[in-house]
Short mmCIF file of C-alpha atoms and ligand atoms in Angstrom, two decimals:
data_model
loop_
_atom_site.label_atom_id
_atom_site.label_comp_id
_atom_site.label_asym_id
_atom_site.label_seq_id
_atom_site.Cartn_x
_atom_site.Cartn_y
_atom_site.Cartn_z
CA MET A 1 -21.04 -7.75 -11.22
CA THR A 2 -18.93 -5.60 -14.07
CA LEU A 3 -15.40 -5.19 -12.95
CA LEU A 4 -14.26 -1.63 -11.80
CA SER A 5 -10.75 -0.51 -12.65
CA ALA A 6 -8.41 0.86 -9.94
CA ASN A 7 -8.66 4.43 -11.29
CA GLN A 8 -12.84 3.92 -10.92
CA ILE A 9 -11.99 2.42 -7.09
CA ASN A 10 -9.98 5.65 -6.81
CA GLU A 11 -12.44 7.80 -8.06
CA ILE A 12 -15.52 6.32 -6.33
CA GLU A 13 -13.14 6.33 -3.02
CA LEU A 14 -13.01 9.93 -3.19
CA ALA A 15 -16.71 10.80 -3.93
CA SER A 16 -17.23 8.45 -1.10
CA LEU A 17 -14.99 10.88 0.86
CA ALA A 18 -16.92 13.85 -0.48
CA LEU A 19 -20.15 12.35 0.08
CA GLN A 20 -19.20 11.90 4.16
CA GLN A 21 -18.20 15.48 4.31
CA GLY A 22 -21.40 16.78 3.92
CA GLU A 23 -20.75 17.42 -0.64
CA LEU A 24 -23.39 16.38 -3.35
CA VAL A 25 -21.85 13.94 -5.91
CA ILE A 26 -23.61 12.46 -8.91
CA PHE A 27 -23.31 8.20 -9.78
CA PRO A 28 -24.72 6.07 -12.10
CA THR A 29 -27.18 3.47 -11.25
CA GLU A 30 -29.06 1.11 -13.34
CA THR A 31 -32.40 2.87 -13.44
CA VAL A 32 -31.14 6.48 -13.94
CA TYR A 33 -27.92 9.27 -12.88
CA GLY A 34 -29.04 10.35 -9.17
CA ILE A 35 -27.12 12.74 -7.44
CA GLY A 36 -26.24 12.50 -4.09
CA ALA A 37 -26.31 13.23 -0.36
CA ASP A 38 -25.92 12.25 3.47
CA ALA A 39 -29.18 11.01 4.02
CA LYS A 40 -28.57 11.76 8.21
CA ASN A 41 -27.28 15.21 7.10
CA SER A 42 -29.45 18.25 6.87
CA LYS A 43 -27.21 21.25 5.59
CA ALA A 44 -26.48 18.12 2.70
CA VAL A 45 -30.10 17.54 2.10
CA ALA A 46 -30.61 21.12 1.89
CA LYS A 47 -28.22 21.93 -0.51
CA LEU A 48 -29.33 18.81 -2.65
CA TYR A 49 -33.20 20.56 -2.68
CA ALA A 50 -31.65 23.61 -3.48
CA ALA A 51 -29.35 22.59 -6.30
CA LYS A 52 -32.53 21.12 -8.08
CA ASN A 53 -34.56 23.43 -6.86
CA ARG A 54 -36.40 20.61 -5.83
CA PRO A 55 -39.84 21.44 -3.91
CA GLN A 56 -39.26 20.80 0.19
CA PHE A 57 -42.42 18.92 0.21
CA ASN A 58 -41.31 16.08 -1.94
CA PRO A 59 -39.34 13.63 -0.61
CA LEU A 60 -35.99 11.51 -1.58
CA ILE A 61 -35.55 7.71 -1.72
CA VAL A 62 -32.59 6.04 0.78
CA HIS A 63 -30.47 4.30 -0.83
CA CYS A 64 -28.03 1.48 1.12
CA ALA A 65 -26.06 -0.69 0.33
CA SER A 66 -27.34 -3.82 1.97
CA THR A 67 -30.27 -4.54 3.21
CA GLU A 68 -29.87 -4.67 6.43
CA MET A 69 -28.48 -1.32 6.80
CA ALA A 70 -32.18 -0.06 4.89
CA PHE A 71 -33.98 -2.15 6.81
CA SER A 72 -31.95 -0.64 10.22
CA LEU A 73 -34.27 2.93 9.11
CA VAL A 74 -37.50 0.86 9.25
CA ASN A 75 -40.28 -0.71 10.58
CA THR A 76 -40.26 -3.62 8.48
CA THR A 77 -43.28 -5.87 7.06
CA LYS A 78 -43.33 -9.52 5.56
CA LEU A 79 -43.87 -7.49 1.88
CA ALA A 80 -41.57 -5.53 2.66
CA ARG A 81 -39.03 -8.49 3.25
CA ASP A 82 -40.86 -10.78 0.51
CA LEU A 83 -39.88 -7.93 -2.26
CA ALA A 84 -36.21 -6.94 -0.73
CA HIS A 85 -35.57 -10.81 -0.78
CA ALA A 86 -36.81 -11.41 -4.69
CA PHE A 87 -35.79 -7.80 -6.03
CA TRP A 88 -32.35 -5.54 -3.84
CA PRO A 89 -30.69 -5.28 -5.09
CA GLY A 90 -32.34 -3.58 -8.51
CA PRO A 91 -34.75 -1.38 -9.36
CA LEU A 92 -36.76 -1.65 -6.82
CA SER A 93 -37.84 1.46 -4.02
CA ILE A 94 -39.83 0.01 -1.19
CA ILE A 95 -41.84 2.85 1.73
CA LEU A 96 -41.88 2.15 5.04
CA ASN A 97 -42.28 3.70 7.84
CA CYS A 98 -39.44 4.90 9.85
CA THR A 99 -37.85 4.04 13.29
CA GLU A 100 -39.10 6.38 15.98
CA ASN A 101 -35.41 8.60 16.37
CA SER A 102 -35.05 7.85 12.58
CA PRO A 103 -31.51 9.36 11.99
CA ILE A 104 -32.49 10.31 9.03
CA SER A 105 -32.82 13.91 7.93
CA SER A 106 -36.78 15.07 8.26
CA LEU A 107 -36.22 17.40 5.13
CA ALA A 108 -35.06 14.37 3.33
CA ARG A 109 -38.38 12.93 4.42
CA ALA A 110 -40.22 15.95 3.94
CA GLY A 111 -41.38 15.75 7.26
CA LEU A 112 -43.59 12.13 6.37
CA SER A 113 -42.92 8.73 8.97
CA SER A 114 -42.27 6.90 5.71
CA ILE A 115 -39.62 6.12 4.05
CA ALA A 116 -38.48 5.18 0.70
CA LEU A 117 -35.90 2.96 0.76
CA ARG A 118 -33.96 1.23 -2.18
CA VAL A 119 -30.55 -1.04 -2.43
CA PRO A 120 -29.38 -0.45 -5.97
CA ALA A 121 -27.52 -3.36 -7.98
CA ASN A 122 -25.09 -0.78 -10.55
CA SER A 123 -21.78 -1.97 -9.29
CA VAL A 124 -20.14 1.99 -8.77
CA CYS A 125 -23.05 2.40 -7.15
CA ARG A 126 -22.83 -0.38 -4.98
CA THR A 127 -18.98 0.58 -4.08
CA LEU A 128 -19.87 3.59 -3.67
CA LEU A 129 -22.29 2.86 -1.71
CA LYS A 130 -19.90 0.89 0.38
CA LEU A 131 -16.92 2.45 1.00
CA ALA A 132 -19.18 5.43 1.78
CA ASP A 133 -20.82 2.98 4.71
CA ILE A 134 -24.09 5.61 5.24
CA PRO A 135 -27.83 5.66 4.06
CA ILE A 136 -27.31 8.40 0.68
CA VAL A 137 -30.58 10.45 -0.30
CA ALA A 138 -30.35 10.63 -4.36
CA PRO A 139 -32.85 12.19 -6.70
CA SER A 140 -32.47 11.71 -10.08
CA ALA A 141 -29.02 14.11 -11.55
CA ASN A 142 -31.43 16.75 -13.37
CA PRO A 143 -33.24 19.95 -12.63
CA SER A 144 -36.65 19.58 -10.95
CA GLY A 145 -39.07 18.72 -13.45
CA LYS A 146 -37.17 17.92 -16.40
CA ILE A 147 -36.26 14.51 -18.17
CA SER A 148 -33.80 12.24 -15.59
CA PRO A 149 -30.60 11.81 -16.85
CA THR A 150 -29.88 8.03 -18.27
CA ASP A 151 -25.83 9.12 -19.64
CA ILE A 152 -23.19 11.55 -18.48
CA LYS A 153 -23.66 13.79 -21.30
CA HIS A 154 -27.54 14.41 -20.29
CA LEU A 155 -26.46 16.30 -17.19
CA ASP A 156 -26.89 19.71 -16.86
CA GLN A 157 -23.93 22.06 -16.52
CA ALA A 158 -25.59 24.29 -13.47
CA LEU A 159 -26.38 20.94 -11.66
CA MET A 160 -23.15 19.67 -12.39
CA SER A 161 -21.07 23.00 -11.34
CA LYS A 162 -22.98 22.35 -7.24
CA CYS A 163 -21.50 18.59 -7.27
CA SER A 164 -18.23 17.92 -5.95
CA HIS A 165 -17.70 14.84 -7.89
CA ILE A 166 -19.23 13.12 -11.26
CA ILE A 167 -18.79 10.00 -11.84
CA ASP A 168 -18.98 8.25 -15.46
CA GLY A 169 -20.56 5.27 -15.23
CA GLY A 170 -21.49 4.82 -18.71
CA ARG A 171 -25.49 4.39 -19.58
CA CYS A 172 -27.65 3.27 -17.51
CA ASP A 173 -29.13 -0.34 -18.21
CA ALA A 174 -32.97 -0.04 -16.94
CA GLY A 175 -32.86 3.92 -18.75
CA ILE A 176 -36.51 4.71 -16.07
CA GLU A 177 -36.27 5.78 -12.63
CA SER A 178 -37.10 2.48 -9.53
CA THR A 179 -40.80 0.85 -9.29
CA ILE A 180 -41.88 2.76 -6.01
CA ILE A 181 -43.97 0.34 -3.88
CA ASP A 182 -45.69 1.07 -0.43
CA ALA A 183 -45.01 -2.04 1.52
CA ARG A 184 -47.07 -0.93 4.79
CA PHE A 185 -49.53 -2.60 4.20
CA ALA A 186 -50.65 -6.23 3.28
CA ASN A 187 -51.29 -5.76 -0.19
CA PRO A 188 -48.56 -3.92 -2.20
CA VAL A 189 -49.47 -0.30 -3.66
CA ILE A 190 -47.82 0.84 -6.82
CA LEU A 191 -47.10 4.11 -6.23
CA ARG A 192 -44.54 4.38 -9.41
CA PRO A 193 -44.61 2.48 -11.97
CA GLY A 194 -41.01 0.78 -13.36
CA PRO A 195 -38.59 -1.38 -14.23
CA ILE A 196 -40.03 -4.12 -11.91
CA THR A 197 -43.45 -4.72 -13.48
CA ARG A 198 -46.62 -5.29 -12.05
CA ALA A 199 -46.90 -8.88 -13.45
CA SER A 200 -43.24 -9.43 -12.04
CA ILE A 201 -43.95 -8.40 -7.91
CA GLU A 202 -47.95 -10.11 -8.42
CA SER A 203 -45.88 -13.21 -9.36
CA HIS A 204 -43.19 -13.16 -6.50
CA THR A 205 -45.91 -12.21 -4.00
CA LYS A 206 -48.62 -13.89 -4.79
CA LEU A 207 -50.58 -10.51 -3.87
CA PRO A 208 -52.84 -8.55 -6.42
CA CYS A 209 -50.99 -4.95 -6.78
CA ASN A 210 -53.26 -1.54 -5.93
CA SER A 211 -52.10 1.34 -7.61
CA SER A 212 -51.82 4.77 -5.95
CA ASN A 213 -53.58 6.26 -8.60
CA SER A 214 -56.46 4.12 -9.57
CA GLY A 215 -58.85 5.24 -6.10
CA ASN A 216 -58.05 2.38 -4.15
CA SER A 217 -59.48 1.68 -1.11
CA GLY A 218 -59.31 -1.11 1.61
CA ASP A 219 -56.42 -0.92 3.58
CA SER A 220 -53.56 0.39 1.02
CA GLY A 221 -56.23 3.67 0.66
CA ASP A 222 -54.28 5.20 3.52
CA LEU A 223 -51.38 6.21 1.46
CA PRO A 224 -48.18 8.18 3.39
CA ALA A 225 -49.64 9.76 6.08
CA ASN A 226 -48.93 13.38 7.43
CA ASN A 227 -50.20 16.36 8.11
CA ARG A 228 -50.39 18.72 5.31
CA PRO A 229 -52.70 18.31 2.73
CA ASP A 230 -50.57 19.35 0.04
CA ALA A 231 -47.84 17.11 0.70
CA PRO A 232 -47.57 14.21 -2.57
CA ILE A 233 -49.58 10.82 -1.46
CA ALA A 234 -47.57 9.55 -4.48
CA PRO A 235 -44.67 9.86 -6.03
CA GLY A 236 -44.58 12.49 -9.02
CA GLN A 237 -48.01 13.96 -7.86
CA LEU A 238 -47.10 16.91 -9.86
CA ALA A 239 -49.00 16.04 -12.97
CA SER A 240 -46.10 17.82 -15.60
CA HIS A 241 -42.61 15.80 -14.90
CA TYR A 242 -39.59 14.70 -16.52
CA ALA A 243 -40.46 17.06 -19.51
CA PRO A 244 -38.55 17.75 -21.91
CA ILE A 245 -38.16 21.94 -23.29
CA SER A 246 -39.98 20.96 -26.55
CA GLU A 247 -44.00 19.98 -26.17
CA VAL A 248 -44.79 16.55 -26.11
CA ARG A 249 -47.79 14.62 -28.07
CA ILE A 250 -48.27 11.22 -27.44
CA ASN A 251 -49.86 8.24 -28.93
CA ALA A 252 -49.03 9.45 -32.11
CA SER A 253 -49.87 7.23 -34.75
CA GLU A 254 -47.68 9.32 -37.69
CA LYS A 255 -45.08 12.82 -37.44
CA GLN A 256 -47.11 15.91 -38.37
CA ASP A 257 -44.96 19.03 -39.93
CA GLY A 258 -42.25 20.71 -37.90
CA GLU A 259 -42.46 17.27 -35.74
CA ILE A 260 -39.56 15.05 -34.74
CA TYR A 261 -41.09 11.48 -34.49
CA ILE A 262 -40.01 8.82 -31.77
CA GLY A 263 -41.40 5.66 -32.87
CA PHE A 264 -41.75 1.94 -31.67
CA ASP A 265 -41.76 0.15 -34.21
CA SER A 266 -42.59 2.72 -37.08
CA PRO A 267 -40.52 2.22 -39.83
CA ASN A 268 -40.80 5.89 -40.96
CA ALA A 269 -39.56 7.38 -37.80
CA ASP A 270 -36.73 10.17 -36.88
CA TYR A 271 -35.93 8.08 -33.97
CA HIS A 272 -36.32 4.39 -32.62
CA LEU A 273 -37.65 3.53 -29.49
CA THR A 274 -37.02 0.03 -30.96
CA GLN A 275 -37.63 -1.57 -34.33
CA THR A 276 -38.77 -5.11 -32.99
CA GLY A 277 -41.13 -4.27 -30.01
CA ASN A 278 -38.75 -4.97 -27.00
CA LEU A 279 -40.50 -2.64 -24.36
CA GLU A 280 -37.23 -3.30 -22.42
CA GLU A 281 -35.46 -1.75 -25.14
CA ALA A 282 -37.40 0.80 -26.09
CA ALA A 283 -37.59 2.18 -21.93
CA SER A 284 -33.49 2.32 -22.18
CA ASN A 285 -33.85 4.63 -25.26
CA LEU A 286 -36.40 7.05 -23.80
CA PHE A 287 -35.22 9.28 -21.76
CA ASP A 288 -32.06 9.07 -24.19
CA LEU A 289 -34.48 9.62 -27.18
CA LEU A 290 -36.60 12.88 -25.65
CA HIS A 291 -33.01 14.23 -24.48
CA LEU A 292 -31.99 14.01 -28.30
CA ALA A 293 -35.40 15.38 -30.05
CA ASP A 294 -35.12 18.27 -27.65
CA THR A 295 -31.49 19.26 -28.89
CA LYS A 296 -32.98 19.72 -32.20
CA SER A 297 -35.96 22.12 -30.85
CA PRO A 298 -38.32 20.72 -32.71
CA SER A 299 -42.13 22.64 -32.35
CA ARG A 300 -43.09 19.58 -31.20
CA ILE A 301 -41.68 16.11 -30.27
CA ALA A 302 -44.33 13.27 -31.42
CA VAL A 303 -43.96 9.81 -29.55
CA ALA A 304 -45.86 6.33 -31.46
CA PRO A 305 -48.23 4.53 -29.40
CA ILE A 306 -46.26 1.99 -26.54
CA PRO A 307 -48.31 -1.54 -25.16
CA ASN A 308 -49.15 -0.92 -21.86
CA ILE A 309 -47.89 -3.91 -20.48
CA GLY A 310 -45.26 -4.67 -18.42
CA ILE A 311 -42.29 -1.80 -18.55
CA GLY A 312 -44.46 0.34 -21.04
CA GLU A 313 -46.87 1.12 -18.46
CA ALA A 314 -44.41 2.67 -16.64
CA ILE A 315 -42.72 4.37 -20.17
CA ASN A 316 -46.82 5.68 -20.53
CA GLU A 317 -46.38 7.15 -17.53
CA ARG A 318 -43.18 9.10 -17.94
CA LEU A 319 -45.26 9.87 -21.38
CA ALA A 320 -48.30 11.03 -20.02
CA ARG A 321 -46.09 13.39 -18.11
CA ALA A 322 -44.14 14.49 -20.08
CA SER A 323 -46.51 15.75 -22.34
CA ALA A 324 -48.53 16.98 -19.11
CA PRO A 325 -49.19 20.89 -19.27
CA ARG A 326 -47.04 22.60 -17.55
CA ASP A 327 -48.51 25.89 -16.19
CA PHE A 328 -47.25 24.93 -12.35
CA ILE A 329 -43.52 25.04 -12.81
O1 TXA B 1 -34.43 5.04 -10.12
C1 TXA B 1 -34.78 5.86 -9.38
O2 TXA B 1 -35.81 5.83 -7.98
C2 TXA B 1 -33.91 7.51 -9.35
C3 TXA B 1 -32.05 6.74 -9.03
C4 TXA B 1 -31.32 8.02 -8.86
O3 TXA B 1 -31.88 6.01 -7.92
N1 TXA B 1 -34.31 8.41 -8.13
C5 TXA B 1 -35.54 8.94 -8.29
O4 TXA B 1 -35.60 10.05 -7.18
O5 TXA B 1 -36.12 8.95 -9.36
P1 TXA B 1 -36.62 11.32 -7.55
O6 TXA B 1 -36.38 11.71 -6.35
O7 TXA B 1 -36.53 11.78 -8.64
O8 TXA B 1 -38.00 10.30 -7.05
C6 TXA B 1 -38.30 10.10 -6.26
C7 TXA B 1 -39.80 9.72 -5.75
C8 TXA B 1 -40.54 10.86 -5.49
O9 TXA B 1 -42.15 11.05 -6.67
C9 TXA B 1 -41.11 10.85 -4.22
O10 TXA B 1 -42.56 11.96 -4.51
C10 TXA B 1 -41.28 9.55 -4.23
O11 TXA B 1 -39.98 9.05 -4.49
N2 TXA B 1 -40.55 9.35 -2.26
C11 TXA B 1 -39.85 9.27 -1.63
N3 TXA B 1 -40.33 9.16 -0.45
C12 TXA B 1 -41.83 9.02 -0.48
C13 TXA B 1 -41.91 8.69 0.33
N4 TXA B 1 -41.98 8.41 1.89
N5 TXA B 1 -43.72 8.46 0.55
C14 TXA B 1 -44.26 8.56 -1.08
N6 TXA B 1 -43.60 8.16 -1.79
C15 TXA B 1 -42.36 9.07 -2.17
MG1 MG B 2 -36.88 11.98 -10.81
#
């Protein structure tokens, strides 16, 4: 755990007070920057949805300082306890059913009976959560549908102006949002691939993982129960997401006229996700390079093919969304 300076702790303390008072705060996590609000305070949560221009049917992840705090909000399962033991604190969000009379704002849950929980590992974030001592909802700190920020320089000015504090914690290590697992049933269901890979989950739980979009059946078939047909059953159900301003072409084996070419072990690329085939490095650079390429306003951003193994699965999922048609926005 990184040691924090007295100045940083002072700044985090002020931010924790602001959260308790219903303000919005941007802070680093090990995945991407989050924009946080008190999960129990519906007014603060409403302000958060408005600031991001996020559809209110899209629920938020509740961030907690400890597994104890997180599990006090839900009905746990053996699978959830095993996952928490193996991966918390860390880049994993676990979906479970809320306890009756849940203190979490129903707006934060988008009216669902389940919630997504995460105990982050980043030391600035952990200190903030400990000092605030309340569950904090925190989506990625980007306007809805845009690329997540992995560095303070990616933050949107208008979004920043709606926050009382912005904590700079440098670059986010993983650079890609947490893996989301539905742990309400016997087998884990991956709702969003991320830094904790399928192989790692399967090896720790000794259970096969299902994916929400793989037409799974059996106990994983009944994904988040809710009454509205338009509510997402899986995160980022909106096809276009993580989108830069420029158009994106994926699986591009060469650069075409007017494009900025982001390579994966590609000698002639404009920018390199990695030059050694390291998928973790590629994940960590992905959003940074998409942000950077976007600032050059190319006719298109082309991205080289990425091996679909390990965290490559998460990279490809984000790229597929970044390149999806955007007519719905
Ligand atoms: O790494 C992360 O998870 C970052 C950092 C800031 O912690 N947060 C993040 O939040 O990526 P956000 O809001 O950008 O993505 C949360 C995803 C959404 O796609 C949402 O649909 C899904 O989690 N989600 C939240 N609660 C859910 C639930 N009860 N059932 C199914 N999906 C849920
Ligand atoms: Mg997001």
